[in-house]
Amino acid sequence: MEFEDRAKSVIKAIPRGRVATYAQVAALAGNHRAARQVVRVLHASSAKDRLPWHRVINSRGGISLERGRGFEEQKRLLSREGVRVDDNGRIELDEFQWEPEGSRSQAEMKFLRELGRGK
DNA sequence: AGTATGACGTTTT
DNA sequence: AAAAACGCCATAC
C-alpha cells in the first residue's frame, strides 16, 4: 500500500500541460522498476481519487491506451491543456515531459541503471 | 505459498 | 524498423 500511496501523490503532482512516463512516476514513488504497478494504480484509483491519469504516458512518449479504449479521450484531455499530441498519440518528451525539482535527468538515471547492472 | 494481472521498459532478433 | 523475448514487481485472490 506504501508504493501505491506514493505513486498517487506523484501523479497528482504532475502539473497541467506536462506529462510523466510510467517509469518516471514509479521512480519518483521509490522504485524505478515498478512501472507496471503504476498502471495498476491508475486502474484502481484514477476515478476514485480524481487522478490526472491522462498525464501519464509510456517511455516512448506515446499514449498507451488503444483506440476506442481511451486513446481519444486522453488525447483530447492533453490537447486541452496545451500538450501537442499527433495523430499517432506521440508527444515530444523533450518539450512536455515534467521535470520536478531535484529529479535526476534521464542521462543520470541511465547511468545509475548501468551502474547497478555492473557495467 | 502459488498464480494471475497488467495503459511498462529494455534488449535482442 | 518492428516484433518478440525477456525482465520486472506490488497487489489480489
PDB file of C-alpha atoms (C1' of nucleotides) in Angstrom:
ATOM      1  CA  MET A   1       0.000   0.000   0.000  1.00  0.00           C
ATOM      2  CA  GLU A   2       3.001   2.194   0.580  1.00  0.00           C
ATOM      3  CA  PHE A   3       4.074   2.334  -3.021  1.00  0.00           C
ATOM      4  CA  GLU A   4       0.531   2.869  -4.159  1.00  0.00           C
ATOM      5  CA  ASP A   5       0.084   5.935  -1.943  1.00  0.00           C
ATOM      6  CA  ARG A   6       3.356   7.461  -3.052  1.00  0.00           C
ATOM      7  CA  ALA A   7       2.510   6.803  -6.679  1.00  0.00           C
ATOM      8  CA  LYS A   8      -0.806   8.567  -6.278  1.00  0.00           C
ATOM      9  CA  SER A   9       0.903  11.596  -4.736  1.00  0.00           C
ATOM     10  CA  VAL A  10       3.365  11.731  -7.589  1.00  0.00           C
ATOM     11  CA  ILE A  11       0.642  11.537 -10.200  1.00  0.00           C
ATOM     12  CA  LYS A  12      -1.325  14.285  -8.517  1.00  0.00           C
ATOM     13  CA  ALA A  13       1.794  16.446  -8.575  1.00  0.00           C
ATOM     14  CA  ILE A  14       2.175  16.387 -12.357  1.00  0.00           C
ATOM     15  CA  PRO A  15       1.400  19.945 -13.466  1.00  0.00           C
ATOM     16  CA  ARG A  16      -1.117  20.775 -16.157  1.00  0.00           C
ATOM     17  CA  GLY A  17       0.417  20.905 -19.574  1.00  0.00           C
ATOM     18  CA  ARG A  18       3.127  18.392 -18.730  1.00  0.00           C
ATOM     19  CA  VAL A  19       3.396  14.612 -18.858  1.00  0.00           C
ATOM     20  CA  ALA A  20       5.301  11.921 -16.992  1.00  0.00           C
ATOM     21  CA  THR A  21       6.139   8.385 -18.033  1.00  0.00           C
ATOM     22  CA  TYR A  22       5.012   5.319 -16.101  1.00  0.00           C
ATOM     23  CA  ALA A  23       8.615   4.583 -15.217  1.00  0.00           C
ATOM     24  CA  GLN A  24       9.162   8.164 -14.125  1.00  0.00           C
ATOM     25  CA  VAL A  25       6.218   8.010 -11.751  1.00  0.00           C
ATOM     26  CA  ALA A  26       7.495   4.691 -10.426  1.00  0.00           C
ATOM     27  CA  ALA A  27      10.979   6.105  -9.861  1.00  0.00           C
ATOM     28  CA  LEU A  28       9.647   9.147  -8.039  1.00  0.00           C
ATOM     29  CA  ALA A  29       7.497   6.829  -5.939  1.00  0.00           C
ATOM     30  CA  GLY A  30      10.579   4.951  -4.891  1.00  0.00           C
ATOM     31  CA  ASN A  31      11.005   2.055  -7.308  1.00  0.00           C
ATOM     32  CA  HIS A  32      12.154   2.723 -10.837  1.00  0.00           C
ATOM     33  CA  ARG A  33      11.261  -0.812 -11.905  1.00  0.00           C
ATOM     34  CA  ALA A  34       7.640  -0.641 -10.814  1.00  0.00           C
ATOM     35  CA  ALA A  35       6.133   0.911 -13.919  1.00  0.00           C
ATOM     36  CA  ARG A  36       3.572  -1.843 -14.134  1.00  0.00           C
ATOM     37  CA  GLN A  37       2.359  -1.080 -10.662  1.00  0.00           C
ATOM     38  CA  VAL A  38       1.681   2.463 -11.772  1.00  0.00           C
ATOM     39  CA  VAL A  39      -0.637   1.017 -14.367  1.00  0.00           C
ATOM     40  CA  ARG A  40      -2.424  -0.935 -11.711  1.00  0.00           C
ATOM     41  CA  VAL A  41      -2.777   2.151  -9.525  1.00  0.00           C
ATOM     42  CA  LEU A  42      -4.292   4.068 -12.386  1.00  0.00           C
ATOM     43  CA  HIS A  43      -6.813   1.321 -12.996  1.00  0.00           C
ATOM     44  CA  ALA A  44      -7.676   1.085  -9.341  1.00  0.00           C
ATOM     45  CA  SER A  45      -7.772   4.741  -8.386  1.00  0.00           C
ATOM     46  CA  SER A  46      -7.843   7.187 -11.270  1.00  0.00           C
ATOM     47  CA  ALA A  47     -11.598   7.654 -10.995  1.00  0.00           C
ATOM     48  CA  LYS A  48     -11.911   7.303  -7.247  1.00  0.00           C
ATOM     49  CA  ASP A  49      -9.130   9.752  -6.412  1.00  0.00           C
ATOM     50  CA  ARG A  50      -9.511  12.121  -9.334  1.00  0.00           C
ATOM     51  CA  LEU A  51      -6.031  11.433 -10.595  1.00  0.00           C
ATOM     52  CA  PRO A  52      -4.804  13.292 -13.686  1.00  0.00           C
ATOM     53  CA  TRP A  53      -4.338   9.901 -15.324  1.00  0.00           C
ATOM     54  CA  HIS A  54      -4.088  11.383 -18.809  1.00  0.00           C
ATOM     55  CA  ARG A  55      -0.718  12.956 -17.936  1.00  0.00           C
ATOM     56  CA  VAL A  56       0.905   9.542 -17.673  1.00  0.00           C
ATOM     57  CA  ILE A  57       2.297   8.096 -20.889  1.00  0.00           C
ATOM     58  CA  ASN A  58       4.842   5.487 -21.912  1.00  0.00           C
ATOM     59  CA  SER A  59       8.583   5.921 -22.181  1.00  0.00           C
ATOM     60  CA  ARG A  60       8.489   6.266 -25.957  1.00  0.00           C
ATOM     61  CA  GLY A  61       6.454   9.419 -25.474  1.00  0.00           C
ATOM     62  CA  GLY A  62       3.220   7.849 -26.597  1.00  0.00           C
ATOM     63  CA  ILE A  63      -0.292   7.136 -25.413  1.00  0.00           C
ATOM     64  CA  SER A  64      -0.544   3.501 -24.433  1.00  0.00           C
ATOM     65  CA  LEU A  65      -4.312   3.189 -24.492  1.00  0.00           C
ATOM     66  CA  GLU A  66      -5.773   1.649 -27.592  1.00  0.00           C
ATOM     67  CA  ARG A  67      -8.093   3.460 -29.935  1.00  0.00           C
ATOM     68  CA  GLY A  68     -11.635   3.162 -28.732  1.00  0.00           C
ATOM     69  CA  ARG A  69     -10.355   2.209 -25.278  1.00  0.00           C
ATOM     70  CA  GLY A  70      -9.435   5.677 -24.009  1.00  0.00           C
ATOM     71  CA  PHE A  71      -6.928   6.844 -26.577  1.00  0.00           C
ATOM     72  CA  GLU A  72      -9.165   9.558 -27.957  1.00  0.00           C
ATOM     73  CA  GLU A  73     -10.125  10.886 -24.551  1.00  0.00           C
ATOM     74  CA  GLN A  74      -6.539  11.031 -23.344  1.00  0.00           C
ATOM     75  CA  LYS A  75      -5.503  12.844 -26.493  1.00  0.00           C
ATOM     76  CA  ARG A  76      -8.339  15.304 -26.012  1.00  0.00           C
ATOM     77  CA  LEU A  77      -7.565  15.957 -22.343  1.00  0.00           C
ATOM     78  CA  LEU A  78      -3.899  16.577 -23.102  1.00  0.00           C
ATOM     79  CA  SER A  79      -4.610  18.789 -26.082  1.00  0.00           C
ATOM     80  CA  ARG A  80      -6.942  20.829 -23.922  1.00  0.00           C
ATOM     81  CA  GLU A  81      -4.088  21.697 -21.577  1.00  0.00           C
ATOM     82  CA  GLY A  82      -1.656  22.542 -24.317  1.00  0.00           C
ATOM     83  CA  VAL A  83       0.222  19.299 -24.834  1.00  0.00           C
ATOM     84  CA  ARG A  84       0.701  18.654 -28.525  1.00  0.00           C
ATOM     85  CA  VAL A  85      -0.285  15.099 -29.447  1.00  0.00           C
ATOM     86  CA  ASP A  86      -0.034  13.893 -33.019  1.00  0.00           C
ATOM     87  CA  ASP A  87      -2.453  11.500 -34.692  1.00  0.00           C
ATOM     88  CA  ASN A  88      -0.416   8.502 -33.585  1.00  0.00           C
ATOM     89  CA  GLY A  89      -0.564   9.629 -29.981  1.00  0.00           C
ATOM     90  CA  ARG A  90       3.051  10.699 -29.892  1.00  0.00           C
ATOM     91  CA  ILE A  91       4.247  13.534 -27.693  1.00  0.00           C
ATOM     92  CA  GLU A  92       7.621  15.333 -27.712  1.00  0.00           C
ATOM     93  CA  LEU A  93       9.093  14.369 -24.368  1.00  0.00           C
ATOM     94  CA  ASP A  94      11.843  16.942 -24.786  1.00  0.00           C
ATOM     95  CA  GLU A  95       9.172  19.561 -24.804  1.00  0.00           C
ATOM     96  CA  PHE A  96       6.454  18.302 -22.484  1.00  0.00           C
ATOM     97  CA  GLN A  97       7.984  15.892 -20.008  1.00  0.00           C
ATOM     98  CA  TRP A  98       7.648  17.004 -16.415  1.00  0.00           C
ATOM     99  CA  GLU A  99      10.956  17.605 -14.681  1.00  0.00           C
ATOM    100  CA  PRO A 100      10.283  18.043 -10.988  1.00  0.00           C
ATOM    101  CA  GLU A 101      12.730  19.875  -8.773  1.00  0.00           C
ATOM    102  CA  GLY A 102      15.505  17.654  -7.615  1.00  0.00           C
ATOM    103  CA  SER A 103      14.724  14.887 -10.060  1.00  0.00           C
ATOM    104  CA  ARG A 104      17.546  13.196 -11.865  1.00  0.00           C
ATOM    105  CA  SER A 105      17.953  13.711 -15.569  1.00  0.00           C
ATOM    106  CA  GLN A 106      17.341  10.763 -17.862  1.00  0.00           C
ATOM    107  CA  ALA A 107      21.062  10.618 -18.516  1.00  0.00           C
ATOM    108  CA  GLU A 108      21.705  10.244 -14.810  1.00  0.00           C
ATOM    109  CA  MET A 109      19.047   7.577 -14.471  1.00  0.00           C
ATOM    110  CA  LYS A 110      20.563   5.625 -17.325  1.00  0.00           C
ATOM    111  CA  PHE A 111      23.983   5.870 -15.731  1.00  0.00           C
ATOM    112  CA  LEU A 112      22.660   4.622 -12.397  1.00  0.00           C
ATOM    113  CA  ARG A 113      20.872   1.704 -14.026  1.00  0.00           C
ATOM    114  CA  GLU A 114      24.031   0.654 -15.814  1.00  0.00           C
ATOM    115  CA  LEU A 115      25.978   1.021 -12.602  1.00  0.00           C
ATOM    116  CA  GLY A 116      23.554  -1.242 -10.758  1.00  0.00           C
ATOM    117  CA  ARG A 117      23.820  -3.771 -13.514  1.00  0.00           C
ATOM    118  CA  GLY A 118      27.529  -3.941 -13.067  1.00  0.00           C
ATOM    119  CA  LYS A 119      28.956  -2.396 -16.220  1.00  0.00           C
TER     120      LYS A 119
ATOM    121  C1'  DA B   1       2.647 -20.226  -0.836  1.00  0.00           C
ATOM    122  C1'  DG B   2       1.429 -20.027  -5.676  1.00  0.00           C
ATOM    123  C1'  DT B   3      -0.597 -17.835  -9.532  1.00  0.00           C
ATOM    124  C1'  DA B   4      -2.511 -14.148 -12.328  1.00  0.00           C
ATOM    125  C1'  DT B   5      -2.598  -9.460 -13.660  1.00  0.00           C
ATOM    126  C1'  DG B   6      -1.113  -5.502 -16.044  1.00  0.00           C
ATOM    127  C1'  DA B   7      -2.473   1.865 -20.053  1.00  0.00           C
ATOM    128  C1'  DC B   8       5.518  -0.928 -18.834  1.00  0.00           C
ATOM    129  C1'  DG B   9      10.627  -0.923 -20.304  1.00  0.00           C
ATOM    130  C1'  DT B  10      14.842  -2.703 -22.364  1.00  0.00           C
ATOM    131  C1'  DT B  11      17.315  -5.854 -25.082  1.00  0.00           C
ATOM    132  C1'  DT B  12      17.606  -8.957 -28.697  1.00  0.00           C
ATOM    133  C1'  DT B  13      16.154 -10.850 -33.225  1.00  0.00           C
TER     134       DT B  13
ATOM    135  C1'  DA C   1      12.028  -0.538 -38.046  1.00  0.00           C
ATOM    136  C1'  DA C   2       9.251  -3.695 -35.840  1.00  0.00           C
ATOM    137  C1'  DA C   3       8.277  -7.568 -33.167  1.00  0.00           C
ATOM    138  C1'  DA C   4       9.361 -10.852 -29.942  1.00  0.00           C
ATOM    139  C1'  DA C   5      11.579 -12.111 -25.864  1.00  0.00           C
ATOM    140  C1'  DC C   6      12.889 -11.017 -21.543  1.00  0.00           C
ATOM    141  C1'  DG C   7      12.803  -8.686 -17.193  1.00  0.00           C
ATOM    142  C1'  DC C   8      10.167  -6.565 -13.690  1.00  0.00           C
ATOM    143  C1'  DC C   9       7.160  -6.264  -9.203  1.00  0.00           C
ATOM    144  C1'  DA C  10       3.179  -4.574  -5.997  1.00  0.00           C
ATOM    145  C1'  DT C  11      -1.217  -6.271  -5.226  1.00  0.00           C
ATOM    146  C1'  DA C  12      -5.407  -9.527  -5.226  1.00  0.00           C
ATOM    147  C1'  DC C  13      -7.050 -13.848  -4.525  1.00  0.00           C
TER     148       DC C  13
END
